Amino acid sequence: MAIPTPFMVGRVNCYLIEDDPLTLVDTGPNSGKALDCLERELAAHGRRIEDLERIVITHQHLDHMGLAGILARRSGAEVVTLDVLAPVLEEFGAHAERDDELAESLMLRHGIPRDVVIALRSMSRAFRAWGGSAPVDRKLADGEMLEFADRALQALHRPGHSPSDTVFWDAERRELIGGDHLIGHISSNPLISRPLGGRSGEPGAGRPRALMTYMESLRATRAMPIETVLPGHGEPVTDHVKLIDERFALHERRAAKIGGLIAEQPMSAYEIAQSLWGNVAVTQAYLTLSEVLGHVDLLLDRGAIRESEIGGVIRYEAG
Ligand SMILES: [Zn+2]
């Protein structure tokens, strides 16, 4: 069921599992328009919100979990998430605030002007209206099975796009409910967020290295005998190995390009983003910073570049 969102990504795919218990995977954002659309989509399958018995959430982003609280209250459905996602869903506002604090300090440290940081912070607060908290009834450990009358889904932690990314694996049907872990028509952006434990803080300590975390997760998914990935946006993916290899190649190309820029002269991550994309919209400032830092991490890890600090701002130079 493709539910409208106010975000650039467009509609979000929510999945109805017509089994016992009747289950909804992801909810759409917290808006009247999304709720209205979800009700119509459910009606097309002969169901009402009140019929839902279980709500499963793939990750912490607003378009996937915003309606969870409202739907759970109306239906009495149990809410199920990976253990590391539960505290975020239960105290959404507090967690969003702490993510914003991390984003703010990272942006300043990497050279983004203070007025942009302040503008983005207030925009982020406004965006939060599309999210919402929900009580979590069942917390799954990484690898735990979620049983239905006619199937079992294995919950697997695949952090990177967000720290709580969870995929649900139906080994019998070789079907993976993927959330935003792997999307066919766009490369999932590994947004730097606070690690939530489990694999979400790997590899290494210090600043979260979201792209490296994401690539490790992709390697794990690549090794699985999947026939179809049911993604959080867009059409099903039927050749995940080819798509993941394309993603790896894309990230290598971007890392090489950024390495080339740094080789010419020392630059902050903000200056790198500017020379790649020009002056981006304020809303994109943190996305592009995450993108640059992800590739910088790959180069740092390989010893291709070095980090130095001038006046509180980090700069990168050829190693
Ligand atoms: Zn997402």
Short mmCIF file of C-alpha atoms in Angstrom, two decimals, residues 309-313:
data_model
loop_
_atom_site.label_atom_id
_atom_site.label_comp_id
_atom_site.label_asym_id
_atom_site.label_seq_id
_atom_site.Cartn_x
_atom_site.Cartn_y
_atom_site.Cartn_z
CA GLU A 309 41.63 20.80 12.88
CA ILE A 310 41.85 24.55 12.47
CA GLY A 311 39.81 26.80 14.75
CA GLY A 312 37.40 24.03 15.72
CA VAL A 313 36.66 23.04 12.11
#
